[in-house]
mmCIF file of C-alpha atoms in Angstrom:
data_model
loop_
_atom_site.group_PDB
_atom_site.id
_atom_site.type_symbol
_atom_site.label_atom_id
_atom_site.label_comp_id
_atom_site.label_asym_id
_atom_site.label_seq_id
_atom_site.Cartn_x
_atom_site.Cartn_y
_atom_site.Cartn_z
ATOM 1 C CA MET X 1 -22.470 -13.180 -10.234
ATOM 2 C CA PRO X 2 -24.764 -14.881 -12.891
ATOM 3 C CA GLY X 3 -25.966 -12.386 -15.469
ATOM 4 C CA ASP X 4 -22.421 -10.515 -15.650
ATOM 5 C CA SER X 5 -21.393 -12.100 -18.756
ATOM 6 C CA HIS X 6 -21.468 -8.383 -20.203
ATOM 7 C CA LEU X 7 -18.795 -7.417 -17.745
ATOM 8 C CA THR X 8 -16.708 -10.589 -17.408
ATOM 9 C CA GLU X 9 -13.230 -11.081 -19.043
ATOM 10 C CA HIS X 10 -11.885 -14.681 -19.528
ATOM 11 C CA MET X 11 -8.169 -15.688 -19.208
ATOM 12 C CA LEU X 12 -6.550 -16.969 -22.311
ATOM 13 C CA SER X 13 -2.869 -17.216 -21.546
ATOM 14 C CA ARG X 14 -0.277 -15.784 -18.991
ATOM 15 C CA GLU X 15 3.388 -14.584 -19.418
ATOM 16 C CA GLU X 16 5.764 -13.808 -16.852
ATOM 17 C CA LEU X 17 7.113 -10.346 -17.120
ATOM 18 C CA LEU X 18 9.349 -9.931 -13.823
ATOM 19 C CA ARG X 19 10.382 -12.096 -10.939
ATOM 20 C CA GLY X 20 12.020 -9.662 -8.681
ATOM 21 C CA ARG X 21 13.373 -10.165 -5.363
ATOM 22 C CA PHE X 22 10.032 -8.876 -4.066
ATOM 23 C CA LEU X 23 7.535 -8.329 -6.976
ATOM 24 C CA HIS X 24 6.169 -10.989 -9.234
ATOM 25 C CA VAL X 25 4.546 -9.394 -12.225
ATOM 26 C CA VAL X 26 2.479 -11.352 -15.213
ATOM 27 C CA ARG X 27 0.723 -10.198 -18.314
ATOM 28 C CA ASP X 28 -2.385 -12.348 -19.008
ATOM 29 C CA THR X 29 -4.215 -12.080 -22.114
ATOM 30 C CA VAL X 30 -8.041 -12.177 -21.791
ATOM 31 C CA ARG X 31 -11.245 -12.452 -23.731
ATOM 32 C CA LEU X 32 -13.231 -9.275 -23.370
ATOM 33 C CA PRO X 33 -17.053 -9.408 -23.189
ATOM 34 C CA ASP X 34 -17.430 -8.355 -26.697
ATOM 35 C CA GLY X 35 -15.011 -11.282 -27.976
ATOM 36 C CA ALA X 36 -12.141 -8.685 -28.557
ATOM 37 C CA SER X 37 -8.779 -9.543 -26.834
ATOM 38 C CA ALA X 38 -6.486 -7.732 -24.244
ATOM 39 C CA THR X 39 -4.006 -7.704 -21.807
ATOM 40 C CA ARG X 40 -3.674 -7.303 -18.191
ATOM 41 C CA GLU X 41 -0.496 -6.581 -16.161
ATOM 42 C CA PHE X 42 -0.733 -7.074 -12.667
ATOM 43 C CA VAL X 43 1.303 -7.961 -9.390
ATOM 44 C CA LEU X 44 0.831 -11.502 -7.964
ATOM 45 C CA HIS X 45 0.685 -11.148 -4.137
ATOM 46 C CA PRO X 46 0.187 -13.782 -1.418
ATOM 47 C CA GLY X 47 -2.284 -11.647 0.373
ATOM 48 C CA ALA X 48 -2.033 -9.668 3.581
ATOM 49 C CA VAL X 49 -3.275 -9.135 7.171
ATOM 50 C CA ALA X 50 -3.905 -6.101 8.927
ATOM 51 C CA VAL X 51 -4.702 -5.514 12.530
ATOM 52 C CA VAL X 52 -6.531 -2.821 14.674
ATOM 53 C CA PRO X 53 -5.273 -3.407 18.177
ATOM 54 C CA LEU X 54 -7.447 -1.672 20.789
ATOM 55 C CA THR X 55 -6.018 -1.178 24.440
ATOM 56 C CA ASP X 56 -7.806 -1.712 27.245
ATOM 57 C CA ASP X 57 -7.784 2.065 27.852
ATOM 58 C CA GLY X 58 -9.549 2.527 24.408
ATOM 59 C CA ARG X 59 -6.703 3.640 22.443
ATOM 60 C CA ILE X 60 -5.590 2.569 18.730
ATOM 61 C CA VAL X 61 -1.988 0.880 18.469
ATOM 62 C CA LEU X 62 -0.365 2.227 15.455
ATOM 63 C CA GLU X 63 2.932 2.330 13.448
ATOM 64 C CA ARG X 64 5.113 5.071 11.987
ATOM 65 C CA GLN X 65 7.238 3.483 9.307
ATOM 66 C CA TYR X 66 9.291 5.148 6.179
ATOM 67 C CA ARG X 67 7.696 4.060 3.002
ATOM 68 C CA HIS X 68 10.160 4.492 0.009
ATOM 69 C CA ALA X 69 7.881 4.341 -2.920
ATOM 70 C CA THR X 70 6.009 7.259 -1.433
ATOM 71 C CA GLY X 71 8.876 9.119 0.097
ATOM 72 C CA GLN X 72 7.240 9.627 3.384
ATOM 73 C CA VAL X 73 7.046 8.470 6.800
ATOM 74 C CA MET X 74 3.341 7.026 7.012
ATOM 75 C CA ILE X 75 1.118 6.257 10.062
ATOM 76 C CA GLU X 76 -0.366 2.714 9.504
ATOM 77 C CA ILE X 77 -2.158 -0.062 11.292
ATOM 78 C CA PRO X 78 0.187 -2.925 11.755
ATOM 79 C CA ALA X 79 0.272 -5.507 8.728
ATOM 80 C CA GLY X 80 2.036 -8.047 6.758
ATOM 81 C CA LYS X 81 2.205 -10.525 4.308
ATOM 82 C CA LEU X 82 0.905 -14.109 4.488
ATOM 83 C CA ASP X 83 3.265 -16.791 4.696
ATOM 84 C CA ALA X 84 2.665 -19.827 2.472
ATOM 85 C CA GLY X 85 0.040 -21.969 4.013
ATOM 86 C CA GLU X 86 -0.558 -19.497 6.922
ATOM 87 C CA SER X 87 -3.910 -18.716 8.377
ATOM 88 C CA ALA X 88 -5.117 -15.279 8.378
ATOM 89 C CA LEU X 89 -5.598 -15.188 12.239
ATOM 90 C CA VAL X 90 -2.055 -16.789 12.775
ATOM 91 C CA CYS X 91 -0.637 -14.316 10.365
ATOM 92 C CA GLY X 92 -2.460 -11.438 12.198
ATOM 93 C CA GLN X 93 -1.211 -12.616 15.447
ATOM 94 C CA ARG X 94 2.595 -12.948 14.277
ATOM 95 C CA GLU X 95 2.503 -9.582 12.547
ATOM 96 C CA LEU X 96 1.287 -7.737 15.521
ATOM 97 C CA LEU X 97 3.965 -9.422 17.892
ATOM 98 C CA GLU X 98 6.873 -9.112 15.502
ATOM 99 C CA GLU X 99 6.157 -5.397 14.661
ATOM 100 C CA THR X 100 4.579 -3.995 18.070
ATOM 101 C CA GLY X 101 5.472 -6.677 20.605
ATOM 102 C CA TYR X 102 1.782 -6.753 21.471
ATOM 103 C CA ALA X 103 0.140 -10.500 21.923
ATOM 104 C CA ALA X 104 -3.997 -10.070 22.113
ATOM 105 C CA ARG X 105 -6.309 -12.107 24.157
ATOM 106 C CA GLU X 106 -9.517 -11.831 21.645
ATOM 107 C CA TRP X 107 -9.704 -11.319 17.936
ATOM 108 C CA ALA X 108 -12.424 -10.429 15.368
ATOM 109 C CA TYR X 109 -12.306 -10.444 11.604
ATOM 110 C CA ALA X 110 -13.738 -7.181 10.184
ATOM 111 C CA PHE X 111 -13.466 -7.180 6.520
ATOM 112 C CA THR X 112 -11.182 -7.781 3.487
ATOM 113 C CA THR X 113 -9.981 -5.007 1.081
ATOM 114 C CA TYR X 114 -8.289 -5.445 -2.264
ATOM 115 C CA PRO X 115 -6.019 -2.036 -2.320
ATOM 116 C CA THR X 116 -5.039 -2.098 -6.133
ATOM 117 C CA VAL X 117 -7.864 -3.674 -8.309
ATOM 118 C CA ALA X 118 -6.350 -2.607 -11.343
ATOM 119 C CA TYR X 119 -2.791 -4.036 -11.169
ATOM 120 C CA SER X 120 -2.359 -6.536 -8.012
ATOM 121 C CA ASN X 121 -4.308 -9.552 -6.802
ATOM 122 C CA GLU X 122 -3.505 -8.509 -3.184
ATOM 123 C CA ALA X 123 -6.056 -8.691 -0.987
ATOM 124 C CA ILE X 124 -5.796 -7.755 2.993
ATOM 125 C CA GLN X 125 -7.876 -9.079 5.687
ATOM 126 C CA VAL X 126 -8.263 -6.908 8.338
ATOM 127 C CA TRP X 127 -8.917 -8.143 12.035
ATOM 128 C CA PHE X 128 -9.362 -6.261 15.375
ATOM 129 C CA ALA X 129 -7.426 -7.455 18.408
ATOM 130 C CA ARG X 130 -8.152 -6.621 22.231
ATOM 131 C CA GLY X 131 -6.881 -7.734 25.588
ATOM 132 C CA LEU X 132 -3.306 -6.627 24.617
ATOM 133 C CA THR X 133 -0.209 -7.557 26.452
ATOM 134 C CA ALA X 134 2.786 -5.454 25.733
ATOM 135 C CA GLY X 135 6.312 -7.085 24.827
ATOM 136 C CA PRO X 136 9.360 -6.425 22.897
ATOM 137 C CA GLN X 137 9.477 -5.879 19.139
ATOM 138 C CA ARG X 138 10.947 -8.535 17.148
ATOM 139 C CA LEU X 139 11.644 -6.589 14.103
ATOM 140 C CA ASP X 140 13.319 -8.238 11.038
ATOM 141 C CA PRO X 141 16.725 -7.052 10.045
ATOM 142 C CA GLY X 142 16.499 -3.958 8.085
ATOM 143 C CA GLU X 143 12.811 -3.032 9.289
ATOM 144 C CA PHE X 144 12.619 0.188 11.035
ATOM 145 C CA LEU X 145 9.380 1.256 12.750
ATOM 146 C CA GLU X 146 7.993 3.032 15.741
ATOM 147 C CA VAL X 147 4.987 2.124 17.743
ATOM 148 C CA PHE X 148 2.773 4.418 19.421
ATOM 149 C CA THR X 149 -0.960 4.752 20.453
ATOM 150 C CA ALA X 150 -3.540 7.198 19.775
ATOM 151 C CA THR X 151 -7.047 8.179 20.852
ATOM 152 C CA PRO X 152 -10.091 7.509 18.427
ATOM 153 C CA GLU X 153 -10.769 11.032 18.238
ATOM 154 C CA ASP X 154 -7.067 11.818 17.329
ATOM 155 C CA PHE X 155 -6.952 8.985 14.875
ATOM 156 C CA LEU X 156 -10.239 10.228 13.193
ATOM 157 C CA ALA X 157 -9.055 13.720 12.990
ATOM 158 C CA TRP X 158 -5.702 12.433 11.354
ATOM 159 C CA CYS X 159 -7.860 10.777 8.559
ATOM 160 C CA ARG X 160 -9.620 13.578 8.022
ATOM 161 C CA ASP X 161 -6.911 16.055 7.735
ATOM 162 C CA GLY X 162 -4.452 14.115 5.953
ATOM 163 C CA THR X 163 -2.000 13.241 8.340
ATOM 164 C CA ILE X 164 -2.964 9.657 7.555
ATOM 165 C CA VAL X 165 -3.082 8.518 3.943
ATOM 166 C CA ASP X 166 -2.512 4.724 3.832
ATOM 167 C CA ALA X 167 -5.404 3.124 2.134
ATOM 168 C CA LYS X 168 -5.651 0.019 4.562
ATOM 169 C CA THR X 169 -5.649 2.292 7.507
ATOM 170 C CA LEU X 170 -8.452 4.760 5.999
ATOM 171 C CA ALA X 171 -10.495 1.939 5.184
ATOM 172 C CA SER X 172 -10.241 0.591 8.694
ATOM 173 C CA ALA X 173 -11.153 3.939 10.088
ATOM 174 C CA LEU X 174 -14.815 3.313 8.850
ATOM 175 C CA TRP X 175 -14.957 0.193 11.204
ATOM 176 C CA ILE X 176 -13.211 1.851 13.773
ATOM 177 C CA GLN X 177 -15.722 4.591 13.960
ATOM 178 C CA ASN X 178 -18.590 2.337 13.679
ATOM 179 C CA VAL X 179 -17.424 -0.368 16.268
ATOM 180 C CA LEU X 180 -16.615 2.191 18.856
ATOM 181 C CA ALA X 181 -20.005 3.862 18.348
ATOM 182 C CA GLY X 182 -21.673 0.632 18.947
ATOM 183 C CA ALA X 183 -23.210 0.887 15.398
ATOM 184 C CA TRP X 184 -21.220 -2.149 13.901
ATOM 185 C CA LYS X 185 -20.895 -5.467 16.224
ATOM 186 C CA LEU X 186 -17.885 -7.665 15.813
ATOM 187 C CA ASP X 187 -17.772 -11.417 16.572
ATOM 188 C CA TRP X 188 -15.053 -11.673 18.864
ATOM 189 C CA GLN X 189 -13.367 -14.957 19.451
ATOM 190 C CA ALA X 190 -10.514 -16.169 22.220
ATOM 191 C CA SER X 191 -7.134 -16.295 20.818
ATOM 192 C CA SER X 192 -6.623 -20.184 20.883
ATOM 193 C CA SER X 193 -3.109 -20.531 19.663
ATOM 194 C CA GLU X 194 0.113 -18.785 20.396
ATOM 195 C CA PRO X 195 1.737 -17.958 16.889
ATOM 196 C CA MET V 1 9.468 15.548 9.323
ATOM 197 C CA PRO V 2 12.353 16.445 11.384
ATOM 198 C CA GLY V 3 13.551 14.019 13.726
ATOM 199 C CA ASP V 4 12.541 11.106 11.740
ATOM 200 C CA SER V 5 16.170 10.249 10.798
ATOM 201 C CA HIS V 6 15.817 7.112 12.584
ATOM 202 C CA LEU V 7 13.110 5.839 10.256
ATOM 203 C CA THR V 8 14.097 7.743 6.855
ATOM 204 C CA GLU V 9 15.648 5.838 4.000
ATOM 205 C CA HIS V 10 17.932 7.722 1.495
ATOM 206 C CA MET V 11 17.922 6.622 -2.206
ATOM 207 C CA LEU V 12 21.311 5.460 -3.600
ATOM 208 C CA SER V 13 20.360 4.350 -7.012
ATOM 209 C CA ARG V 14 17.753 3.044 -9.326
ATOM 210 C CA GLU V 15 17.382 0.223 -11.785
ATOM 211 C CA GLU V 16 14.409 -0.420 -14.161
ATOM 212 C CA LEU V 17 13.020 -3.730 -13.884
ATOM 213 C CA LEU V 18 9.846 -3.662 -16.311
ATOM 214 C CA ARG V 19 8.444 -1.238 -18.968
ATOM 215 C CA GLY V 20 5.407 -3.394 -19.589
ATOM 216 C CA ARG V 21 2.476 -1.846 -21.751
ATOM 217 C CA PHE V 22 0.722 -0.819 -18.367
ATOM 218 C CA LEU V 23 3.181 -1.197 -15.622
ATOM 219 C CA HIS V 24 6.568 0.527 -15.177
ATOM 220 C CA VAL V 25 8.515 -0.994 -12.157
ATOM 221 C CA VAL V 26 11.828 0.175 -10.685
ATOM 222 C CA ARG V 27 14.136 -1.450 -8.184
ATOM 223 C CA ASP V 28 15.937 1.293 -6.020
ATOM 224 C CA THR V 29 18.861 0.961 -3.648
ATOM 225 C CA VAL V 30 18.435 2.623 -0.442
ATOM 226 C CA ARG V 31 20.461 3.315 2.725
ATOM 227 C CA LEU V 32 18.562 2.242 5.810
ATOM 228 C CA PRO V 33 18.792 4.236 8.927
ATOM 229 C CA ASP V 34 21.371 2.136 10.305
ATOM 230 C CA GLY V 35 23.967 2.548 7.423
ATOM 231 C CA ALA V 36 23.050 -0.870 5.983
ATOM 232 C CA SER V 37 21.617 -0.830 2.244
ATOM 233 C CA ALA V 38 18.570 -2.519 0.872
ATOM 234 C CA THR V 39 16.483 -3.053 -2.130
ATOM 235 C CA ARG V 40 12.839 -1.720 -2.567
ATOM 236 C CA GLU V 41 10.956 -2.751 -5.732
ATOM 237 C CA PHE V 42 7.732 -0.697 -6.770
ATOM 238 C CA VAL V 43 5.341 0.333 -9.410
ATOM 239 C CA LEU V 44 5.920 4.005 -10.612
ATOM 240 C CA HIS V 45 2.467 5.553 -11.465
ATOM 241 C CA PRO V 46 1.354 8.829 -12.629
ATOM 242 C CA GLY V 47 -1.220 9.205 -9.752
ATOM 243 C CA ALA V 48 -5.134 9.070 -9.745
ATOM 244 C CA VAL V 49 -8.370 10.873 -9.196
ATOM 245 C CA ALA V 50 -11.416 9.093 -7.870
ATOM 246 C CA VAL V 51 -14.794 10.962 -7.502
ATOM 247 C CA VAL V 52 -17.899 10.446 -5.035
ATOM 248 C CA PRO V 53 -20.666 11.922 -7.288
ATOM 249 C CA LEU V 54 -23.855 12.460 -5.272
ATOM 250 C CA THR V 55 -27.089 12.851 -7.056
ATOM 251 C CA ASP V 56 -29.666 15.668 -6.054
ATOM 252 C CA ASP V 57 -31.948 12.889 -4.299
ATOM 253 C CA GLY V 58 -29.102 12.105 -1.824
ATOM 254 C CA ARG V 59 -27.779 8.675 -4.021
ATOM 255 C CA ILE V 60 -24.342 7.792 -4.780
ATOM 256 C CA VAL V 61 -23.202 7.152 -8.437
ATOM 257 C CA LEU V 62 -21.241 3.837 -8.549
ATOM 258 C CA GLU V 63 -19.671 1.134 -11.024
ATOM 259 C CA ARG V 64 -19.662 -2.360 -11.637
ATOM 260 C CA GLN V 65 -16.514 -3.488 -13.219
ATOM 261 C CA TYR V 66 -14.792 -6.602 -13.809
ATOM 262 C CA ARG V 67 -11.512 -6.611 -12.570
ATOM 263 C CA HIS V 68 -9.277 -9.485 -13.812
ATOM 264 C CA ALA V 69 -6.236 -9.186 -11.459
ATOM 265 C CA THR V 70 -9.099 -10.022 -8.674
ATOM 266 C CA GLY V 71 -11.167 -12.456 -10.686
ATOM 267 C CA GLN V 72 -14.474 -10.417 -9.709
ATOM 268 C CA VAL V 73 -16.892 -7.903 -10.622
ATOM 269 C CA MET V 74 -16.085 -4.904 -8.174
ATOM 270 C CA ILE V 75 -18.316 -2.335 -7.247
ATOM 271 C CA GLU V 76 -16.228 1.080 -6.998
ATOM 272 C CA ILE V 77 -16.620 4.770 -7.306
ATOM 273 C CA PRO V 78 -15.420 6.322 -10.662
ATOM 274 C CA ALA V 79 -11.829 6.911 -10.871
ATOM 275 C CA GLY V 80 -8.769 6.915 -13.265
ATOM 276 C CA LYS V 81 -5.160 7.731 -13.962
ATOM 277 C CA LEU V 82 -4.330 11.333 -14.368
ATOM 278 C CA ASP V 83 -2.831 12.446 -17.867
ATOM 279 C CA ALA V 84 0.648 13.906 -18.087
ATOM 280 C CA GLY V 85 0.021 17.709 -16.925
ATOM 281 C CA GLU V 86 -3.640 17.172 -15.975
ATOM 282 C CA SER V 87 -4.658 18.658 -12.865
ATOM 283 C CA ALA V 88 -6.749 16.568 -10.433
ATOM 284 C CA LEU V 89 -9.877 18.475 -10.839
ATOM 285 C CA VAL V 90 -9.955 18.309 -14.491
ATOM 286 C CA CYS V 91 -8.982 14.670 -14.381
ATOM 287 C CA GLY V 92 -11.954 14.004 -12.036
ATOM 288 C CA GLN V 93 -14.277 15.652 -14.479
ATOM 289 C CA ARG V 94 -13.043 13.691 -17.574
ATOM 290 C CA GLU V 95 -13.177 10.270 -15.777
ATOM 291 C CA LEU V 96 -16.640 11.184 -14.134
ATOM 292 C CA LEU V 97 -17.886 12.061 -17.693
ATOM 293 C CA GLU V 98 -16.022 9.356 -19.852
ATOM 294 C CA GLU V 99 -17.127 6.440 -17.367
ATOM 295 C CA THR V 100 -20.749 7.567 -16.077
ATOM 296 C CA GLY V 101 -21.755 10.167 -18.415
ATOM 297 C CA TYR V 102 -22.370 12.696 -15.777
ATOM 298 C CA ALA V 103 -21.071 16.129 -15.559
ATOM 299 C CA ALA V 104 -20.951 18.101 -12.118
ATOM 300 C CA ARG V 105 -21.704 21.705 -11.408
ATOM 301 C CA GLU V 106 -19.667 21.764 -7.989
ATOM 302 C CA TRP V 107 -16.635 19.809 -6.854
ATOM 303 C CA ALA V 108 -14.922 19.426 -3.453
ATOM 304 C CA TYR V 109 -11.402 18.007 -2.709
ATOM 305 C CA ALA V 110 -11.695 15.338 0.318
ATOM 306 C CA PHE V 111 -8.464 13.466 0.897
ATOM 307 C CA THR V 112 -5.628 11.603 -0.688
ATOM 308 C CA THR V 113 -5.044 8.146 -0.267
ATOM 309 C CA TYR V 114 -1.835 5.617 -1.166
ATOM 310 C CA PRO V 115 -3.652 2.280 -1.760
ATOM 311 C CA THR V 116 -0.152 0.381 -1.782
ATOM 312 C CA VAL V 117 2.697 2.077 0.137
ATOM 313 C CA ALA V 118 4.828 -1.160 -0.011
ATOM 314 C CA TYR V 119 5.084 -1.678 -3.524
ATOM 315 C CA SER V 120 3.685 1.763 -5.513
ATOM 316 C CA ASN V 121 3.869 5.083 -5.595
ATOM 317 C CA GLU V 122 0.440 5.643 -6.592
ATOM 318 C CA ALA V 123 -1.770 8.498 -4.713
ATOM 319 C CA ILE V 124 -5.184 8.952 -5.527
ATOM 320 C CA GLN V 125 -6.824 12.173 -4.780
ATOM 321 C CA VAL V 126 -10.707 11.673 -4.008
ATOM 322 C CA TRP V 127 -13.078 14.440 -4.881
ATOM 323 C CA PHE V 128 -16.881 15.006 -4.010
ATOM 324 C CA ALA V 129 -19.151 16.139 -6.915
ATOM 325 C CA ARG V 130 -22.679 17.251 -6.787
ATOM 326 C CA GLY V 131 -25.120 18.971 -9.033
ATOM 327 C CA LEU V 132 -24.861 16.247 -11.404
ATOM 328 C CA THR V 133 -26.337 16.302 -14.921
ATOM 329 C CA ALA V 134 -26.840 12.928 -16.906
ATOM 330 C CA GLY V 135 -25.243 12.354 -20.285
ATOM 331 C CA PRO V 136 -23.985 9.136 -22.444
ATOM 332 C CA GLN V 137 -20.948 7.301 -21.157
ATOM 333 C CA ARG V 138 -17.726 7.614 -23.372
ATOM 334 C CA LEU V 139 -15.810 4.405 -22.708
ATOM 335 C CA ASP V 140 -12.465 3.874 -24.068
ATOM 336 C CA PRO V 141 -12.754 0.816 -26.458
ATOM 337 C CA GLY V 142 -12.300 -2.277 -24.269
ATOM 338 C CA GLU V 143 -13.741 -0.731 -21.279
ATOM 339 C CA PHE V 144 -17.049 -2.415 -20.100
ATOM 340 C CA LEU V 145 -18.512 -1.153 -16.858
ATOM 341 C CA GLU V 146 -22.052 -0.544 -15.663
ATOM 342 C CA VAL V 147 -23.054 2.386 -13.800
ATOM 343 C CA PHE V 148 -25.764 2.722 -11.212
ATOM 344 C CA THR V 149 -26.766 4.612 -7.928
ATOM 345 C CA ALA V 150 -27.419 3.558 -4.446
ATOM 346 C CA THR V 151 -28.786 5.157 -1.095
ATOM 347 C CA PRO V 152 -25.976 5.971 1.391
ATOM 348 C CA GLU V 153 -27.470 3.516 3.563
ATOM 349 C CA ASP V 154 -27.332 0.575 0.966
ATOM 350 C CA PHE V 155 -23.664 1.734 0.122
ATOM 351 C CA LEU V 156 -22.616 1.624 3.762
ATOM 352 C CA ALA V 157 -24.116 -1.759 4.374
ATOM 353 C CA TRP V 158 -22.212 -2.898 1.440
ATOM 354 C CA CYS V 159 -18.791 -1.755 3.083
ATOM 355 C CA ARG V 160 -19.970 -3.851 5.970
ATOM 356 C CA ASP V 161 -21.025 -6.851 4.525
ATOM 357 C CA GLY V 162 -18.196 -7.446 2.300
ATOM 358 C CA THR V 163 -19.947 -6.546 -1.017
ATOM 359 C CA ILE V 164 -17.697 -3.483 -1.546
ATOM 360 C CA VAL V 165 -14.081 -4.706 -1.059
ATOM 361 C CA ASP V 166 -12.247 -1.890 -3.233
ATOM 362 C CA ALA V 167 -9.973 0.102 -1.016
ATOM 363 C CA LYS V 168 -10.234 3.690 -2.293
ATOM 364 C CA THR V 169 -14.248 3.237 -2.210
ATOM 365 C CA LEU V 170 -13.983 1.841 1.282
ATOM 366 C CA ALA V 171 -11.631 4.888 2.464
ATOM 367 C CA SER V 172 -14.276 7.124 0.758
ATOM 368 C CA ALA V 173 -16.905 5.355 2.886
ATOM 369 C CA LEU V 174 -15.509 7.199 5.977
ATOM 370 C CA TRP V 175 -16.004 10.567 4.192
ATOM 371 C CA ILE V 176 -19.372 9.852 2.824
ATOM 372 C CA GLN V 177 -20.581 8.876 6.225
ATOM 373 C CA ASN V 178 -19.285 11.846 7.972
ATOM 374 C CA VAL V 179 -20.099 14.454 5.139
ATOM 375 C CA LEU V 180 -23.516 13.029 4.865
ATOM 376 C CA ALA V 181 -24.014 13.200 8.721
ATOM 377 C CA GLY V 182 -23.018 16.664 8.671
ATOM 378 C CA ALA V 183 -20.015 15.847 10.964
ATOM 379 C CA TRP V 184 -17.021 16.823 8.393
ATOM 380 C CA LYS V 185 -17.683 19.741 5.967
ATOM 381 C CA LEU V 186 -16.357 20.135 2.422
ATOM 382 C CA ASP V 187 -15.284 23.097 0.615
ATOM 383 C CA TRP V 188 -17.299 23.056 -2.591
ATOM 384 C CA GLN V 189 -16.321 25.108 -5.677
ATOM 385 C CA ALA V 190 -18.164 25.526 -8.901
ATOM 386 C CA SER V 191 -17.103 23.910 -11.795
ATOM 387 C CA SER V 192 -15.374 26.496 -13.864
ATOM 388 C CA SER V 193 -14.122 24.599 -16.882
ATOM 389 C CA GLU V 194 -15.780 21.824 -18.881
ATOM 390 C CA PRO V 195 -12.954 19.156 -19.221
#
């Protein structure tokens, strides 16, 4: 935004800190607004897509998955990383199909969220999906997750009582509440391509 | 939860991958539910507290801060990392005071969120604060951020139109909407200690 020079940092150089099997971490040196320099360490991430799948009888498709970093089974909406060159919609269709077995007739982009602004460039696009057809899960080897459905009332109660703690799922809850109440409108499009 | 053995992973060993100035990254080897093994790389994080500060005239205190990893100025609720041994409430009081200059007479715990379940153990506790008294910001050297207030209507419109993308702030919006509508109740407590 113009006029943000009192806040904006400018990149001076980048150093690679870690190329793991999964995580890629860099340290950038930046020039601060006052001319001093500082370092910023963060994860380079390809971006991700998450899906809010709505069944014809008004339920939400959810997953239960053990997340080692948090040490617990988490309830989450389906989500996955973008493959190189993949569009967000195709990624959402692919992840929904692989993780839950569902294909969806209609899709609507809702919002984008950055889960960890302090130390990752990951952006998650969140799409809604409806007109679901069930099929078999196609999990990757070593992937274990359980698919179930919940009413919006139960889902929102779980956001309130701490049963749901995953940030992308909680952020989506604001949209779920307002879309299902008719307060926020989505721009639905027919699914043109099978992923 | 009992009965989750078909999902749960068990840690076998840990390897340190990175001890940066800011980021600490490990690689754990885990035993999967089917007995195979896999590795999980993630950031070790002390945890954080975020605050939804409400002014007496019904506005929300927000920050604008450049986030290098995302390449943009973000609108966020005040937040910061827990210091060693610090309670969440004291951390919230400290961060609110340092970043915005406000002290709050009453505090209420709302919820906890994990921003990045796939690659960080960070948990953020979100507290509401009211009965605000303004004072001077006490920013750390090299910290540049702008404090402003918004009506709940503007805040929710920004969550909808993509002006706000930070996940902890979007997750808090569900609480802000439901608390301000009177649908969800908070358990307010008087601030007993100055941080």
